[in-house]
mmCIF file of C-alpha atoms and ligand atoms in Angstrom:
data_model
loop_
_atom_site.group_PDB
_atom_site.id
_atom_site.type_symbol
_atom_site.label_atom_id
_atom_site.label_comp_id
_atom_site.label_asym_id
_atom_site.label_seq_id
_atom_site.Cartn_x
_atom_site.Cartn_y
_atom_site.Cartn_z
ATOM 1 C CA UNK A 123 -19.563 -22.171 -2.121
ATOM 2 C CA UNK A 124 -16.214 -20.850 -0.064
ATOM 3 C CA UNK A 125 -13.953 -23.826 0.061
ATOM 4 C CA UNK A 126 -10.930 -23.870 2.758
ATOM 5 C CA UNK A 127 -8.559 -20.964 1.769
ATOM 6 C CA UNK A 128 -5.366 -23.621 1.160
ATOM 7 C CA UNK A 129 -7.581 -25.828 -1.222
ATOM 8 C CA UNK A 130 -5.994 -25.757 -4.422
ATOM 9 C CA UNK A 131 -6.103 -26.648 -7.913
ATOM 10 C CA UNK A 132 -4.860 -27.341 -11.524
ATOM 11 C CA UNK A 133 -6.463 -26.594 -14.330
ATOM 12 C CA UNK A 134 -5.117 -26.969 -17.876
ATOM 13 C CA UNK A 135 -5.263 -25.543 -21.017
ATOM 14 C CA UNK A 136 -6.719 -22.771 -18.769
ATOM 15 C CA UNK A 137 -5.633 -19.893 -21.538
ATOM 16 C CA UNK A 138 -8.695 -20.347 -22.999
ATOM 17 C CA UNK A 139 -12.425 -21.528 -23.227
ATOM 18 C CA UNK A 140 -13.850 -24.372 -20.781
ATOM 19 C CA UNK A 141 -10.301 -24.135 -19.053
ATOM 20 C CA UNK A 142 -10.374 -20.650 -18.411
ATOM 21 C CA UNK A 143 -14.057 -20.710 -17.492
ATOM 22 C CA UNK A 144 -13.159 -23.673 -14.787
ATOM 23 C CA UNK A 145 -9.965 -21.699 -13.561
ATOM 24 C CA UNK A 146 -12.794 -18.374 -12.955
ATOM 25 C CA UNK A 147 -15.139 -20.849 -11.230
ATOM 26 C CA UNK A 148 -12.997 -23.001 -9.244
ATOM 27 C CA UNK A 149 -11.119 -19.318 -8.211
ATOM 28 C CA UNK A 150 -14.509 -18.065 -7.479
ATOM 29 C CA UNK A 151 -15.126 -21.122 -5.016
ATOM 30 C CA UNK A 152 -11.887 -20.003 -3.473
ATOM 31 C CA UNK A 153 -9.516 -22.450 -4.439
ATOM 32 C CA UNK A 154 -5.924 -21.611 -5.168
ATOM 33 C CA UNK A 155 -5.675 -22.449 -8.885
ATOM 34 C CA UNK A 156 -2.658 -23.035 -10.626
ATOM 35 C CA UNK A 157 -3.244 -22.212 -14.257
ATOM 36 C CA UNK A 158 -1.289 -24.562 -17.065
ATOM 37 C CA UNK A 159 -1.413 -24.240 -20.549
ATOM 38 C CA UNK A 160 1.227 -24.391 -23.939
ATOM 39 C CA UNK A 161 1.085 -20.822 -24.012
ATOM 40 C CA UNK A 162 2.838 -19.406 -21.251
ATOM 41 C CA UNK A 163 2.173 -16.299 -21.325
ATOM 42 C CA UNK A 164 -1.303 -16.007 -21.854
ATOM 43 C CA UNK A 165 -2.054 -18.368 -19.186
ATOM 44 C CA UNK A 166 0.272 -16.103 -16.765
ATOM 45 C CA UNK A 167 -1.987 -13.053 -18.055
ATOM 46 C CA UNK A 168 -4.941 -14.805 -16.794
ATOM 47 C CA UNK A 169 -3.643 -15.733 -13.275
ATOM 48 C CA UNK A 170 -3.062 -12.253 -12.502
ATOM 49 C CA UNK A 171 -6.462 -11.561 -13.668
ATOM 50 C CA UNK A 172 -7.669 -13.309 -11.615
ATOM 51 C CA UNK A 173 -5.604 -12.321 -8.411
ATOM 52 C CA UNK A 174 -2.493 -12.561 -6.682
ATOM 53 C CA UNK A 175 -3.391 -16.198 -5.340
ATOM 54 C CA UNK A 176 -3.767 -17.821 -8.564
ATOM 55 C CA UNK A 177 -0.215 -19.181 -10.896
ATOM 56 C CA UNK A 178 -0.060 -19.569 -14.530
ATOM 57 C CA UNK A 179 2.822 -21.767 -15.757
ATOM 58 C CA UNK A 180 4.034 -22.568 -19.343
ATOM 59 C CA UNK A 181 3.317 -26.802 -19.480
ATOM 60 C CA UNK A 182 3.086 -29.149 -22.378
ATOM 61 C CA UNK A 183 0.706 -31.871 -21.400
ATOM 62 C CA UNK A 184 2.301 -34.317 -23.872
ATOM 63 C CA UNK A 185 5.682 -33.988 -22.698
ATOM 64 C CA UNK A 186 6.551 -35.875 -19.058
ATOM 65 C CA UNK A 187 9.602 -33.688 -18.432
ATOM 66 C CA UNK A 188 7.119 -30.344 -18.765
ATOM 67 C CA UNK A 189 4.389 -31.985 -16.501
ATOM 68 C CA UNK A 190 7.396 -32.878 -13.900
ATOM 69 C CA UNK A 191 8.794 -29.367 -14.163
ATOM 70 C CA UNK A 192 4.975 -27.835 -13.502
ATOM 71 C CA UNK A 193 3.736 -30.024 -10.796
ATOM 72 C CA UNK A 194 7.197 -28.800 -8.936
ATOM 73 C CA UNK A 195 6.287 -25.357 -9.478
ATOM 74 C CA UNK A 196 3.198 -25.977 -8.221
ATOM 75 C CA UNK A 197 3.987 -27.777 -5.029
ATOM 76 C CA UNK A 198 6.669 -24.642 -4.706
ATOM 77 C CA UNK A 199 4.294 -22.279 -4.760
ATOM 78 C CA UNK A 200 1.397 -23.996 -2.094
ATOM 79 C CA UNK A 201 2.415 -26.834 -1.202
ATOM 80 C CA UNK A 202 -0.691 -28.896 -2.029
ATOM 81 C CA UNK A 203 -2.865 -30.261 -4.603
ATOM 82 C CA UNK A 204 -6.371 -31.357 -4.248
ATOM 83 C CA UNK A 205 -8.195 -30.956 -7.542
ATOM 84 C CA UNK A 206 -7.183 -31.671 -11.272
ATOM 85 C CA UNK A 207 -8.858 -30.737 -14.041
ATOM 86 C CA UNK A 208 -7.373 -32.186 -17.264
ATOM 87 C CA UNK A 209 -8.735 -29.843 -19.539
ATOM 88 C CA UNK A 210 -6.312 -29.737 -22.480
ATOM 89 C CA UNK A 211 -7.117 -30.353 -26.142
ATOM 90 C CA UNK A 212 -6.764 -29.843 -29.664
ATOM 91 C CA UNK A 213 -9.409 -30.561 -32.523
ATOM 92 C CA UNK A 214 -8.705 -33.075 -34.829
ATOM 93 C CA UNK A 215 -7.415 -32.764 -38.764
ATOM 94 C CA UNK A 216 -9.996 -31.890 -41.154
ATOM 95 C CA UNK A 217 -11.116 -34.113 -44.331
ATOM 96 C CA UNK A 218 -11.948 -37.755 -45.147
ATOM 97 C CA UNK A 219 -10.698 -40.573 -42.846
ATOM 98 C CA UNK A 220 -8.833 -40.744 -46.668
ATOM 99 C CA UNK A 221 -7.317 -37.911 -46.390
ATOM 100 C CA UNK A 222 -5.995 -38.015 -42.964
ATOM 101 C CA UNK A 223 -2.516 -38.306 -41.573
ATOM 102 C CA UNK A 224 -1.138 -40.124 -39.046
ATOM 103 C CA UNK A 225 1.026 -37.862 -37.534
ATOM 104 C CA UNK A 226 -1.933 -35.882 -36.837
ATOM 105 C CA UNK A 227 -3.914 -38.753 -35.420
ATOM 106 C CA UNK A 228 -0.675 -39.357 -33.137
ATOM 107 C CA UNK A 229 -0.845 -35.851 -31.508
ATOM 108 C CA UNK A 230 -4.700 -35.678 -31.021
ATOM 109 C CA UNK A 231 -4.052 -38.467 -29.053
ATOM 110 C CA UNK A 232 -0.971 -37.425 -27.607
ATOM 111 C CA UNK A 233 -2.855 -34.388 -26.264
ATOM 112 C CA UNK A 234 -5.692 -35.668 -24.312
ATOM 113 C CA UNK A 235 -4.401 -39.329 -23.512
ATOM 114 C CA UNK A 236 -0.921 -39.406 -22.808
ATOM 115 C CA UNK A 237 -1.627 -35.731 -21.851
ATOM 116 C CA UNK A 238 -4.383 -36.842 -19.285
ATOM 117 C CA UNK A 239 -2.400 -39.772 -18.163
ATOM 118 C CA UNK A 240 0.871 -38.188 -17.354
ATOM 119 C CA UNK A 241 -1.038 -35.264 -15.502
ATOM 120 C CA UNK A 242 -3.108 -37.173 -13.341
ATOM 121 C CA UNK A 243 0.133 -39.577 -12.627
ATOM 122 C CA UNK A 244 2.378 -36.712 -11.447
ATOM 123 C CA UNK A 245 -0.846 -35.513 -9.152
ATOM 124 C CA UNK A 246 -1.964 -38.668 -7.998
ATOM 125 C CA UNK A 247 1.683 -39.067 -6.862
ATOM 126 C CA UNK A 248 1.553 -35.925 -4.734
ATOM 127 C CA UNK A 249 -2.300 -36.705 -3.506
ATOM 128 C CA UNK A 250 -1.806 -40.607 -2.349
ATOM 129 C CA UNK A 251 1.177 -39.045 -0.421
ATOM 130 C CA UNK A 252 -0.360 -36.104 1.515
ATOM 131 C CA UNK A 253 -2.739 -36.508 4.502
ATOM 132 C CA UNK A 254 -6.818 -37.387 3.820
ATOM 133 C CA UNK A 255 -8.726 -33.697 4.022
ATOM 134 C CA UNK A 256 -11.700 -33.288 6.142
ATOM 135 C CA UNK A 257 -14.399 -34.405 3.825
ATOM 136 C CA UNK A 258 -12.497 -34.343 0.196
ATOM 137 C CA UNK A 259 -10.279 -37.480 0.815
ATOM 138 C CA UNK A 260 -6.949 -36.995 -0.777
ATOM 139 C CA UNK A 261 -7.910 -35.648 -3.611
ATOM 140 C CA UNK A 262 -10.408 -34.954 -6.883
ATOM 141 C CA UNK A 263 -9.377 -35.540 -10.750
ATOM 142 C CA UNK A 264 -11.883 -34.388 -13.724
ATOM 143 C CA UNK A 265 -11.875 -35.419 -16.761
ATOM 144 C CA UNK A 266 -13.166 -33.862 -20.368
ATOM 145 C CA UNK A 267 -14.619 -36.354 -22.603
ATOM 146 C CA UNK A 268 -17.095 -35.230 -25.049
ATOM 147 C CA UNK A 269 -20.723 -36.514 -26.845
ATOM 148 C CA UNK A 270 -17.216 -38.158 -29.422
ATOM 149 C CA UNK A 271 -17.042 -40.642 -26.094
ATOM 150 C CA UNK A 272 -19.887 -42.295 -27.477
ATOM 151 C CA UNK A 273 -21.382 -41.551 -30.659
ATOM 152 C CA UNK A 274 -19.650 -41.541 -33.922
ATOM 153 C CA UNK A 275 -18.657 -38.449 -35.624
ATOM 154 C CA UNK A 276 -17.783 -39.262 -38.866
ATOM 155 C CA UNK A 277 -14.108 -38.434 -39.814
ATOM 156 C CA UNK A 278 -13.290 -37.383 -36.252
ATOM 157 C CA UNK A 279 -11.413 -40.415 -35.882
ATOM 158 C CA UNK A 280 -8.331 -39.352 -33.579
ATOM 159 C CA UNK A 281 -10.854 -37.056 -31.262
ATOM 160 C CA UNK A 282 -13.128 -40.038 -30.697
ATOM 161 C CA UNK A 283 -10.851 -42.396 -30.197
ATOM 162 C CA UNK A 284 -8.947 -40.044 -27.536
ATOM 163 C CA UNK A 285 -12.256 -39.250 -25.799
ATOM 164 C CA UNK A 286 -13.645 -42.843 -25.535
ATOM 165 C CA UNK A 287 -10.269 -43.644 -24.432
ATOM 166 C CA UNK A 288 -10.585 -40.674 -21.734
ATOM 167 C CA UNK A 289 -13.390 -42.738 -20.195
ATOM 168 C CA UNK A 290 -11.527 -45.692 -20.030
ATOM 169 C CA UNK A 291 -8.877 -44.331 -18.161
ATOM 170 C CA UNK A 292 -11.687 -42.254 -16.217
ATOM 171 C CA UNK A 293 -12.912 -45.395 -14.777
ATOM 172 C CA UNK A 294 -9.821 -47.055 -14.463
ATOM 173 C CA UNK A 295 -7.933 -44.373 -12.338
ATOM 174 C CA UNK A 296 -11.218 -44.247 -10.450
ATOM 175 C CA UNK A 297 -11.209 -48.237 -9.603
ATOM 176 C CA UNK A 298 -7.730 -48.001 -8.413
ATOM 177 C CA UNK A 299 -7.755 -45.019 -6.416
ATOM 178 C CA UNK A 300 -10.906 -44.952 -4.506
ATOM 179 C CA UNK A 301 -10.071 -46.623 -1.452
ATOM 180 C CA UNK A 302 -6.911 -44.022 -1.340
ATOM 181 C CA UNK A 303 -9.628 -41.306 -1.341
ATOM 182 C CA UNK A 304 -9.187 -40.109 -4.794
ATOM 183 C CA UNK A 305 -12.467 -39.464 -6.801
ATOM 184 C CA UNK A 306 -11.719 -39.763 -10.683
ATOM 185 C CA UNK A 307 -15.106 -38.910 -12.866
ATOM 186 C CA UNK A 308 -15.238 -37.027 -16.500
ATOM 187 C CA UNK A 309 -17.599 -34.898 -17.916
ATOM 188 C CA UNK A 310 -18.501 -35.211 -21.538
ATOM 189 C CA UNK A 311 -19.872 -31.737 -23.148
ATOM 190 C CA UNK A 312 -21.844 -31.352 -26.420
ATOM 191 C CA UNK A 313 -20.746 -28.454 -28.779
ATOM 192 C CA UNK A 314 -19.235 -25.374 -26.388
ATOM 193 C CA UNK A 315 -18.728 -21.809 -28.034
ATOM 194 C CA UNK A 316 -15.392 -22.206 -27.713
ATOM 195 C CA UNK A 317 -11.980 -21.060 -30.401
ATOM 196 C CA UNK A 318 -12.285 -24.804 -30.606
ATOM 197 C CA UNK A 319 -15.539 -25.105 -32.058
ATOM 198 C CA UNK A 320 -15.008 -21.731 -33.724
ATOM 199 C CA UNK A 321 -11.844 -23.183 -35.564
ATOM 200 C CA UNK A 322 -14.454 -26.198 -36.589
ATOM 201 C CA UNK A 323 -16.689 -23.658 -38.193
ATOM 202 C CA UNK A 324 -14.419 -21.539 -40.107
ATOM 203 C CA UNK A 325 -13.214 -25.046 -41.500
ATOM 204 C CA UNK A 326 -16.235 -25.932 -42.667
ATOM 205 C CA UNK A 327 -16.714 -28.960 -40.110
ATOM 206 C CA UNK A 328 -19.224 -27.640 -37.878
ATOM 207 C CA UNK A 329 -22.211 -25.413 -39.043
ATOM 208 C CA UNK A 330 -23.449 -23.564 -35.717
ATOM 209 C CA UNK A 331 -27.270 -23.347 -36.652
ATOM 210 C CA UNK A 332 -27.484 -27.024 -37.895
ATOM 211 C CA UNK A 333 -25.836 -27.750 -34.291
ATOM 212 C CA UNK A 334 -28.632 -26.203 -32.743
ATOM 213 C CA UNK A 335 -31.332 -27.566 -34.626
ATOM 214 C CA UNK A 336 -29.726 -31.325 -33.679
ATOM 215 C CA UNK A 337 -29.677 -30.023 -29.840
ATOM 216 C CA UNK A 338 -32.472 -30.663 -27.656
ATOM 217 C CA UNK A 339 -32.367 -27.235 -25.783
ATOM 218 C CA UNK A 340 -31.893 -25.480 -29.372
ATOM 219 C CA UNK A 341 -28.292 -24.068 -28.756
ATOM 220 C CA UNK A 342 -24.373 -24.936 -27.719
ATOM 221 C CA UNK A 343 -23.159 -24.651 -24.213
ATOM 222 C CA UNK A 344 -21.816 -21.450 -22.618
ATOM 223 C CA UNK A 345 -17.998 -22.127 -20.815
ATOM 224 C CA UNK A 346 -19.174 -21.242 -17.619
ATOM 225 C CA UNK A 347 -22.406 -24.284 -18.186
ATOM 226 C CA UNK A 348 -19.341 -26.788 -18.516
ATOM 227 C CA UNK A 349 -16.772 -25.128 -15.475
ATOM 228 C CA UNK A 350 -20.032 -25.602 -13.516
ATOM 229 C CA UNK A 351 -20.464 -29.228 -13.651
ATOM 230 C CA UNK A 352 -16.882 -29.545 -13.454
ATOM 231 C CA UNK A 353 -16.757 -27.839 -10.548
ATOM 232 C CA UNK A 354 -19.167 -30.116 -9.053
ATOM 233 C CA UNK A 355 -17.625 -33.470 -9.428
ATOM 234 C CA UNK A 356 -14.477 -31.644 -7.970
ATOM 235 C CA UNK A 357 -16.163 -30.637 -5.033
ATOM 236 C CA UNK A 358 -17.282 -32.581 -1.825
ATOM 237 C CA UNK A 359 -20.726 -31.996 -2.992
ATOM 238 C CA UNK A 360 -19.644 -35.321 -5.139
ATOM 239 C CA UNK A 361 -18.405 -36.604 -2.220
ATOM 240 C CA UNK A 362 -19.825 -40.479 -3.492
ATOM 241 C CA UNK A 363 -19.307 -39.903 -7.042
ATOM 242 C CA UNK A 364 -16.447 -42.047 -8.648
ATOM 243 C CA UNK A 365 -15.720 -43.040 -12.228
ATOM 244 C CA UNK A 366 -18.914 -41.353 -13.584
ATOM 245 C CA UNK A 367 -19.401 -39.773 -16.792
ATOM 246 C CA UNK A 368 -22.081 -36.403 -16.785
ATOM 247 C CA UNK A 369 -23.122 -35.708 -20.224
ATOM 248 C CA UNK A 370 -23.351 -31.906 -20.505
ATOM 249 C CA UNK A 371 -24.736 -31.756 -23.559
ATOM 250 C CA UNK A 372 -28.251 -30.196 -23.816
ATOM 251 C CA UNK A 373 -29.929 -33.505 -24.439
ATOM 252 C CA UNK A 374 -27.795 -34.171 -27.675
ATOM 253 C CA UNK A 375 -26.791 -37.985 -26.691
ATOM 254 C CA UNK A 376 -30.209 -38.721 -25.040
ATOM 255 C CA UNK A 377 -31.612 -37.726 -28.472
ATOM 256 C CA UNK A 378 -32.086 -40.349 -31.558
ATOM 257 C CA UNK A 379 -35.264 -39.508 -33.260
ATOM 258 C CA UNK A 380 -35.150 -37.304 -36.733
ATOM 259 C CA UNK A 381 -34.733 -34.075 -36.288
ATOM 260 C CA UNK A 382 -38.051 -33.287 -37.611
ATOM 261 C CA UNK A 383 -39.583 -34.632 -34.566
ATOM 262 C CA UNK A 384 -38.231 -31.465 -32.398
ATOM 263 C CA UNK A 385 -40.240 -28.321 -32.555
ATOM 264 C CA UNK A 386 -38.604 -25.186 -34.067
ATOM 265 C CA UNK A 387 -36.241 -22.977 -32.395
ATOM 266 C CA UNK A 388 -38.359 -20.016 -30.859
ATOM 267 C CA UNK A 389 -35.284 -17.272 -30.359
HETATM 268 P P1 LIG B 467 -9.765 -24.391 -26.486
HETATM 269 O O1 LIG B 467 -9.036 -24.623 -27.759
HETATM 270 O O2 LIG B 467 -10.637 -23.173 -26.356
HETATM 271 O O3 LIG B 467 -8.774 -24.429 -25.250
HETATM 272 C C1 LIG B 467 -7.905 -25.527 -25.063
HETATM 273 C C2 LIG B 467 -6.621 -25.030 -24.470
HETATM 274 O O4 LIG B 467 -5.738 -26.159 -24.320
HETATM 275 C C3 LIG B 467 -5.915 -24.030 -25.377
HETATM 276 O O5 LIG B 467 -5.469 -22.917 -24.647
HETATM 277 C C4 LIG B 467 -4.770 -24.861 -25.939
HETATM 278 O O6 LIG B 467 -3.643 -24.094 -26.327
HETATM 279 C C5 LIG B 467 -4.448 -25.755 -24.762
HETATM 280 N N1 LIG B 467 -3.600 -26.875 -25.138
HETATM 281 C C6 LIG B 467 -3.577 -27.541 -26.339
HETATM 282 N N2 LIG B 467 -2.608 -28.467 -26.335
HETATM 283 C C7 LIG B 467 -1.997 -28.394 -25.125
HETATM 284 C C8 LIG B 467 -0.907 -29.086 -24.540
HETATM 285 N N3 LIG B 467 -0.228 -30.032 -25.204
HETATM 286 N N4 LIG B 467 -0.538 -28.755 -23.283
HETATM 287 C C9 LIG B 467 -1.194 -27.779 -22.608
HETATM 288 N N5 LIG B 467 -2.222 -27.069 -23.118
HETATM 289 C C10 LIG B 467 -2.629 -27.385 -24.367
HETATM 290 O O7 LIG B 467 -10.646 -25.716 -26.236
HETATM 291 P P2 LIG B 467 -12.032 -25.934 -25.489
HETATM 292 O O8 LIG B 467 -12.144 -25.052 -24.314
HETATM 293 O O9 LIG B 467 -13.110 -25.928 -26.502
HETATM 294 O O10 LIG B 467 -11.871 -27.450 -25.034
HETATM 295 C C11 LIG B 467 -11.366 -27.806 -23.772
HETATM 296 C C12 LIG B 467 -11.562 -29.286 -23.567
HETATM 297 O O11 LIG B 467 -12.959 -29.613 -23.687
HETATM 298 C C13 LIG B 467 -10.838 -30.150 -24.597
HETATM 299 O O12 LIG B 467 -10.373 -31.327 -23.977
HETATM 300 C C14 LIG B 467 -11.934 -30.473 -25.604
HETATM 301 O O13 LIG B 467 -11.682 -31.632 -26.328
HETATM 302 C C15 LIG B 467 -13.125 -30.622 -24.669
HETATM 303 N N6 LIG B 467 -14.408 -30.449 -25.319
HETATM 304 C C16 LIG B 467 -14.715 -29.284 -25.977
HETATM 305 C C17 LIG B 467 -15.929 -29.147 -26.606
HETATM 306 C C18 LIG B 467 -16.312 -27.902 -27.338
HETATM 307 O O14 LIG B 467 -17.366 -27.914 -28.000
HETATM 308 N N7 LIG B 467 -15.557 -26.815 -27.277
HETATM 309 C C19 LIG B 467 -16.913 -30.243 -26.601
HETATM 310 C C20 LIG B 467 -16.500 -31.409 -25.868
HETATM 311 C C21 LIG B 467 -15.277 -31.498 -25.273
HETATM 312 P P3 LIG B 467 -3.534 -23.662 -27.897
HETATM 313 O O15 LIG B 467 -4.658 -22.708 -28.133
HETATM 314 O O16 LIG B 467 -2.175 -23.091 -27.996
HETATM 315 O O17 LIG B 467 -3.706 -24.966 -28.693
#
């Protein structure tokens, strides 16, 4: 779908896996996408890979002065923003809730809650100020939770609680903003082949064929399977759609029989 030329959007933690995969999609829809991410110059690598229209900008999501700093580049640069993805995350510390520490537990959540909440607060101050668009309102946000919104995973207490807590605030930016015109929903992914998940299974956390014997479908998600919901609750298409969570998950969450009871994996 070609959206208006001067649409544009953020994306962060775009350097690498479902970010990146969003920032291809959303650039593919023709938005303008401004690329964020910690490392600043891999994320600038990307925008020119993907074209002369497209930004990439060193941002911290944790840190209000870096946020401030990148949404002025941004409006700089076009002048707009219609659609933010906050994307951005870390995986959490490895080992028995025993074992953990707290200054670990403090920066998983740092990343995707005060990360999520001082992103969408610097946009939402630019969208609530700028004219209603032609059948987008003032603006789209999109969330990542995960199947940790709502189903324990033992020991990954900091991720859990930072993803339940991204549906909270999901449906709370969503309540206060709708009659603005700004649409706030999340999407919440089972296991993505991702570094993330890759880092999980070099730790020992995550064992890749045991993953896809507990899926449904009988696999993890592809990027691109995740960018493309995303991009859907960003678009008009969603037009209705406010403070809704899509599992994208292969059935993993709508699953709670043994695992015996799913037939074998035919590759
Ligand atoms: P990746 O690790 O592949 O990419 C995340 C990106 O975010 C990295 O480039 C990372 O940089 C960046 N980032 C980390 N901290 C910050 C920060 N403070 N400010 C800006 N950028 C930051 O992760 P995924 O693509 O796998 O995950 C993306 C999102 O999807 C996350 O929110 C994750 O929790 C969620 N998700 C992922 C699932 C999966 O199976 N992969 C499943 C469910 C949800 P750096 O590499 O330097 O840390």
């Amino acid at each position: 779908m070609q959206i208006q030329n001067e649409t544009v959007a953020i994306v962060t933690g775009a350097a690498d896996g479902i970010g990146w995969a969003t920032a291809q999609r959303l650039a593919a829809d023709g938005y303008h996408v401004a690329l964020l991410d910690l490392r600043g110059e891999a994320v600038s690598a990307r925008a020119v890979e993907l074209g002369s229209a497209h930004i990439g900008l060193a941002c911290d999501v944790t840190s209000e002065a870096s946020v401030t700093a990148a949404i002025a580049s941004v409006m700089v640069k076009f002048g707009r923003i219609d659609v933010l993805i906050n994307n951005a995350g870390i995986s959490d510390q490895t080992g028995s809730t025993l074992e953990q520490n707290v200054e670990a537990f403090d920066r998983v959540l740092a990343v995707h809650l005060r990360g999520t909440f001082l992103m969408s607060q610097s946009v939402a101050k630019v969208m609530l100020a700028a004219e209603p668009a032609q059948g987008r309102g003032r603006g789209s946000i999109v969330n990542l939770g995960s199947i940790a919104s709502t189903i324990g995973l033992p020991s990954r207490n900091a991720y859990s609680a930072a993803k339940a807590g991204v549906l909270g605030m999901t449906r709370a930016m969503a309540s206060e903003w709708a009659r603005a015109g700004i649409r706030v929903n999340a999407v919440a992914p089972g296991y993505v082949r991702t570094a993330l998940v890759a880092e999980l299974e070099r730790t020992g956390v995550v064992d890749a064929k045991r993953i896809a014997h507990r899926t449904p479908m009988g696999r993890m998600a592809e990027p691109a399977e995740i960018a493309e919901a995303i991009a859907f609750l960003a678009s008009p298409k969603a037009s209705y759609i406010t403070g809704a969570v899509l599992p994208v998950d292969g059935g993993w969450t709508a699953f709670g029989a043994p695992e015996s009871a799913l037939p074998d994996i035919i590759a």
